[in-house]
PDB file of C-alpha atoms in Angstrom:
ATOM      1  CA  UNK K   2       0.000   0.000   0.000  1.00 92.00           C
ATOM      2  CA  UNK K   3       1.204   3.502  -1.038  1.00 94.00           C
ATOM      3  CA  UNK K   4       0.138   7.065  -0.632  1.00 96.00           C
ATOM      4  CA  UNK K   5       2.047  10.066  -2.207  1.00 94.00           C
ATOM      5  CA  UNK K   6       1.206  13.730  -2.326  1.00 95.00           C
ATOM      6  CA  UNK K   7       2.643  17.264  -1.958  1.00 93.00           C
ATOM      7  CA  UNK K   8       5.948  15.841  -2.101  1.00 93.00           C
ATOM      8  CA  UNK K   9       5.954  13.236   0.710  1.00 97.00           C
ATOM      9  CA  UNK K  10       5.484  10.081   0.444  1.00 97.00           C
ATOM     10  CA  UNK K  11       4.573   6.539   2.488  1.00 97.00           C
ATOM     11  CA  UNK K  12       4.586   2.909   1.906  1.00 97.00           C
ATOM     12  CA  UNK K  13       3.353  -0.314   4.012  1.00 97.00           C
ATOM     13  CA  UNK K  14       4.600  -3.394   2.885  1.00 96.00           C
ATOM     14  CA  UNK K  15       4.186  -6.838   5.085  1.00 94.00           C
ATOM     15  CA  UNK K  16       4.802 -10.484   4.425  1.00 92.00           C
ATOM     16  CA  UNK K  17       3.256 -13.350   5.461  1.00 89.00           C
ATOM     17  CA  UNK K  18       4.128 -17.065   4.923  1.00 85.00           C
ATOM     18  CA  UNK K  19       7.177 -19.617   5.453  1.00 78.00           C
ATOM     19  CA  UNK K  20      10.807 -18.042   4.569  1.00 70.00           C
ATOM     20  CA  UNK K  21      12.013 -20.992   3.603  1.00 66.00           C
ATOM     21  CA  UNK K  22      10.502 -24.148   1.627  1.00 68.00           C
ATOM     22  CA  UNK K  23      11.089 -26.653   4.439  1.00 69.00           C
ATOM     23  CA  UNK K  24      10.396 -23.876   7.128  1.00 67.00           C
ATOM     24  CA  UNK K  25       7.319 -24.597   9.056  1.00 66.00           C
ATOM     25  CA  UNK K  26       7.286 -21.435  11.342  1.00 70.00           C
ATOM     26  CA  UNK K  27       4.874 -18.532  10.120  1.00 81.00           C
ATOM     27  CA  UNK K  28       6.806 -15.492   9.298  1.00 85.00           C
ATOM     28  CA  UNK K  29       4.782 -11.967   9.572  1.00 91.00           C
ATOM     29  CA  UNK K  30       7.252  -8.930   8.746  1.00 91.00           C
ATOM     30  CA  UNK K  31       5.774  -5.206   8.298  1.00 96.00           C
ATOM     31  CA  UNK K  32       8.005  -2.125   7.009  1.00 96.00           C
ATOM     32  CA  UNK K  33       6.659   1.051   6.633  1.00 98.00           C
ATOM     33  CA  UNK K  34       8.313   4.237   4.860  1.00 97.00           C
ATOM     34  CA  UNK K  35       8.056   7.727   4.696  1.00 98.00           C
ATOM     35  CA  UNK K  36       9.931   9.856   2.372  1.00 97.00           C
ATOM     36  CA  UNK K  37       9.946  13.940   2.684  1.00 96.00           C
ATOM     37  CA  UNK K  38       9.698  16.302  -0.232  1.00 96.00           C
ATOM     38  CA  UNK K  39      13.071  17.879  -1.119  1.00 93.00           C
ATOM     39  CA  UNK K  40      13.854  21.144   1.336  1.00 94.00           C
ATOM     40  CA  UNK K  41      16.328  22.569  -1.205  1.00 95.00           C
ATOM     41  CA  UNK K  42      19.145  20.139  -1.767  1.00 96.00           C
ATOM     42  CA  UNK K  43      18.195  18.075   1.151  1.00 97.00           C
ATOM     43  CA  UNK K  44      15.643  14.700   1.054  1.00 96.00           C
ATOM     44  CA  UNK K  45      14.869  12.896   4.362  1.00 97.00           C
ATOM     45  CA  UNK K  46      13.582   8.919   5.078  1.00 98.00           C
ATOM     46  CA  UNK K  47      12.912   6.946   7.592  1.00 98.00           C
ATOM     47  CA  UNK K  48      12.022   3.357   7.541  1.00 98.00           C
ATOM     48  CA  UNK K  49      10.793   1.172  10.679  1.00 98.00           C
ATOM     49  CA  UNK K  50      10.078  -3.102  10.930  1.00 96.00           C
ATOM     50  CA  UNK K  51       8.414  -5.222  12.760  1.00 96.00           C
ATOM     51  CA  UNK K  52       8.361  -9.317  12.295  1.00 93.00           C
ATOM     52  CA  UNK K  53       7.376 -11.960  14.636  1.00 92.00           C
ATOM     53  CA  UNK K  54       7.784 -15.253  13.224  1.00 87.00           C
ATOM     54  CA  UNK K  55       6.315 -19.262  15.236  1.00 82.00           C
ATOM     55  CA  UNK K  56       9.374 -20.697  17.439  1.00 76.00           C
ATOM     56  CA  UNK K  57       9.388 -24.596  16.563  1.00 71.00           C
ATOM     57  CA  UNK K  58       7.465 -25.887  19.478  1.00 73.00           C
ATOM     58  CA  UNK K  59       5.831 -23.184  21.150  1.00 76.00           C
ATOM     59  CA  UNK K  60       6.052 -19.395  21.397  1.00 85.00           C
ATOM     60  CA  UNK K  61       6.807 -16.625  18.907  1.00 88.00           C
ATOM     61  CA  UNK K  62      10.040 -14.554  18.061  1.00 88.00           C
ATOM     62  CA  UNK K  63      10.292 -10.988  17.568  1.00 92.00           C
ATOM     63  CA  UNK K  64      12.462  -8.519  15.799  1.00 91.00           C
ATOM     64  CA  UNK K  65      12.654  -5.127  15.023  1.00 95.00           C
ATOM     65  CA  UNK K  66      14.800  -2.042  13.096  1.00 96.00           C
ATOM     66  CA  UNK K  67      14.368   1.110  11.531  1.00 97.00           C
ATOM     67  CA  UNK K  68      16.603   3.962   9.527  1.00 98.00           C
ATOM     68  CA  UNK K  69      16.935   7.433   9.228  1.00 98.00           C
ATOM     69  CA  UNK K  70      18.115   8.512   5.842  1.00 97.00           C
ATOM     70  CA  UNK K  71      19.132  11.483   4.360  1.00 97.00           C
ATOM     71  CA  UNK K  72      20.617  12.607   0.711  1.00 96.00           C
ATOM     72  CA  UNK K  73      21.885  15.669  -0.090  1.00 97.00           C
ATOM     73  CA  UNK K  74      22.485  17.102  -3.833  1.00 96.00           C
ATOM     74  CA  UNK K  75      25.621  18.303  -4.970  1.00 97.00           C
ATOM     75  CA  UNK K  76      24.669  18.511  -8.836  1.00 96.00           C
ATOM     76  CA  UNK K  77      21.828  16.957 -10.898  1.00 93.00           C
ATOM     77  CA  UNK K  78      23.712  13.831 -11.233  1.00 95.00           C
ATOM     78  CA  UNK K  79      25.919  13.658  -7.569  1.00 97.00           C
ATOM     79  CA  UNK K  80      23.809  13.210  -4.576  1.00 97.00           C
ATOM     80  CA  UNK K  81      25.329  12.371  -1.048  1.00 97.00           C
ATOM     81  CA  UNK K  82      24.057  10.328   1.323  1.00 97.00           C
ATOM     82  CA  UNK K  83      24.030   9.048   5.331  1.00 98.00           C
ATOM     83  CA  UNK K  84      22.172   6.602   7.049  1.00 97.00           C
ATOM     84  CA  UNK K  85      22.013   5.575  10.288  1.00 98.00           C
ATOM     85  CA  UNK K  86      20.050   2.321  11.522  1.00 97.00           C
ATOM     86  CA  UNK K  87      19.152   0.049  14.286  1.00 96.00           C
ATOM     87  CA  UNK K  88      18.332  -3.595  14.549  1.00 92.00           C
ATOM     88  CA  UNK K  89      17.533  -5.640  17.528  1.00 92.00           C
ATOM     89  CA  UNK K  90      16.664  -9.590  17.280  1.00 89.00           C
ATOM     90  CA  UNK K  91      16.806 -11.136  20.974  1.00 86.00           C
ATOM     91  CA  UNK K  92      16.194 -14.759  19.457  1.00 83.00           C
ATOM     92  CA  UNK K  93      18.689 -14.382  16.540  1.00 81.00           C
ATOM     93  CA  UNK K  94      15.313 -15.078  13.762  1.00 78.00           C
ATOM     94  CA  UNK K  95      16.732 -12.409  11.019  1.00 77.00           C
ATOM     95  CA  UNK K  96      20.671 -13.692  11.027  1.00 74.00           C
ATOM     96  CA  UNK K  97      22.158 -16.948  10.756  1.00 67.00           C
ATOM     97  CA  UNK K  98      21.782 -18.363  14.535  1.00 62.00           C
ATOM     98  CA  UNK K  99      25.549 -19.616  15.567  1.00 59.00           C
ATOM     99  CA  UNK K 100      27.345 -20.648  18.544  1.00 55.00           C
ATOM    100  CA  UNK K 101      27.427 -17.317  19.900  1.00 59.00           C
ATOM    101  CA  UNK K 102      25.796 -16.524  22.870  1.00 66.00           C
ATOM    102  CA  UNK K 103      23.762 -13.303  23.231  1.00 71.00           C
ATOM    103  CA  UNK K 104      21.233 -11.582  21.078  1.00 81.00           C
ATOM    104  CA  UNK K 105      21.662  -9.916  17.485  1.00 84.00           C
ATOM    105  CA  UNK K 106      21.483  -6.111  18.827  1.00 88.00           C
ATOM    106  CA  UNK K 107      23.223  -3.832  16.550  1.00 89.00           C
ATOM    107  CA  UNK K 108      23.723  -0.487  15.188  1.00 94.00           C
ATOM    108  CA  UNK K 109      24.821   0.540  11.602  1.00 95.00           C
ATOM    109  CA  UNK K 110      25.657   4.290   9.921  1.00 97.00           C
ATOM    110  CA  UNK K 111      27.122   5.097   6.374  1.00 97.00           C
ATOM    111  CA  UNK K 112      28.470   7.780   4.051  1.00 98.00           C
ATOM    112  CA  UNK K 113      28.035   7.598   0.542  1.00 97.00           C
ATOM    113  CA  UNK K 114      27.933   8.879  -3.219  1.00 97.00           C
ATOM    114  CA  UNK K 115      25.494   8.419  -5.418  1.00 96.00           C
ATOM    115  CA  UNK K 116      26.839   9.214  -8.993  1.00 97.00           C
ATOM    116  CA  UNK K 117      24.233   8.809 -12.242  1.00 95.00           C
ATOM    117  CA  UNK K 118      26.127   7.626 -15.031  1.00 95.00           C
ATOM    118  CA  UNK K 119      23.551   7.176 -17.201  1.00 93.00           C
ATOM    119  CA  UNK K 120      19.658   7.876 -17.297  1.00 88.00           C
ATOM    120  CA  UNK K 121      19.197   3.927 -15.637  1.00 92.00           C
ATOM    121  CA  UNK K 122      22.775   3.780 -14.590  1.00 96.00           C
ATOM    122  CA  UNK K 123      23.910   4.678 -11.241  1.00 94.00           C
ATOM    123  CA  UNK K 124      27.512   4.127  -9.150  1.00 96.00           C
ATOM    124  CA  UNK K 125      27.190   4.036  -5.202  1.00 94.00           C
ATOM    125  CA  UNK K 126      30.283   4.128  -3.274  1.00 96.00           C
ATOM    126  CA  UNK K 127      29.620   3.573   0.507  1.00 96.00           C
ATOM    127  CA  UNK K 128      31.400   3.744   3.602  1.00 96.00           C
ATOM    128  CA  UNK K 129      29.968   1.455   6.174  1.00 95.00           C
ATOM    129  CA  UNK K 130      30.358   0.885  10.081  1.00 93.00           C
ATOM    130  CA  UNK K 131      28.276  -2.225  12.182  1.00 88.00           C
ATOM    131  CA  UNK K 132      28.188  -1.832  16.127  1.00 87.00           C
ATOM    132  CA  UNK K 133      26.842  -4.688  18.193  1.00 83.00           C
ATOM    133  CA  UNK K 134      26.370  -5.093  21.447  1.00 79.00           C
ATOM    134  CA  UNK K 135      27.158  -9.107  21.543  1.00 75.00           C
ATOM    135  CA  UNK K 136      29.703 -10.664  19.659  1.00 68.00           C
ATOM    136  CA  UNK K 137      28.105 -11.228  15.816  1.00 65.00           C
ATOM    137  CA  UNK K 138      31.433 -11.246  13.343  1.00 63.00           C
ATOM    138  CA  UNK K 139      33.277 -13.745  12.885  1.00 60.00           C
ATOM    139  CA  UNK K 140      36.832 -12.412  15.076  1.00 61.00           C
ATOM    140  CA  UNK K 141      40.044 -12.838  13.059  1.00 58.00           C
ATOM    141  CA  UNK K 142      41.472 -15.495  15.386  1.00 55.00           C
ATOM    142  CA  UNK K 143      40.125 -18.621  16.492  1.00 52.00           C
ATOM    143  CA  UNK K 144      39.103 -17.617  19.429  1.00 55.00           C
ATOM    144  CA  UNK K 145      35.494 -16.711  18.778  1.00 54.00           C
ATOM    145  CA  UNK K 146      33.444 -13.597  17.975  1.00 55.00           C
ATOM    146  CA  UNK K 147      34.059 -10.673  17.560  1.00 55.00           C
ATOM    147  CA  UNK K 148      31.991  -7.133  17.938  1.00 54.00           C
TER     148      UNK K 148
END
């Protein structure tokens, strides 16, 4: 579902069903946007998710995240960007569950350039940085995880 006018606009999208072929746990995932109209050379975003998905057994799972966005024009075909974003998933349902103890609780943000090469051609070069709260990388030793 989608609404647009005046130069904002809003979208609800949701999922429901198994993730997987062989997955028998019912998945229900909602994102909603909102996009601002352009206040000069600046464009704001935000996003936000919800899912809760069946535990095998008994009980349900839950997960959440959202983003802020924001792009900034330097020409008509150079646009810079940031984002900054939050995901927490106590029962480790949105990442590959490992032998690390804890829950997936982490925080992103990113600089980038948005360059159009062409009318349906675009180059995005993006600097990128992950905080979490429990180990989630793999650590560059044997010894485990790293933050």
């Amino acid at each position: 579902m989608a609404w647009a006018g005046g130069g904002w606009s809003a979208a609800y999208n949701n999922f429901y069903g198994q993730e997987l072929a062989n997955d028998q746990s019912g998945r229900f995932f909602n994102d909603v946007v909102v996009k601002t109209p352009e206040f000069g050379r600046l464009q704001l975003a935000a996003t936000a998710d919800y899912g809760i998905q069946k535990r095998p057994g008994a009980g349900f799972s839950k997960w959440c995240g959202g983003a802020v966005l924001g792009r900034w024009k330097f020409t008509e075909r150079a646009f810079g960007n940031a984002r900054l974003e939050r995901y927490v998933d106590n029962d480790q349902v949105i990442v590959v569950p490992t032998a690390r103890q804890g829950s997936f609780k982490a925080t992103g943000a990113s600089l980038g350039l948005d360059v159009a090469l062409h009318r349906q051609l675009q180059w995005r070069s993006e600097l990128r940085h992950f905080w979490g709260e429990n180990p989630v990388f793999p650590a560059r030793s044997a010894a485990g995880f790293a933050k």
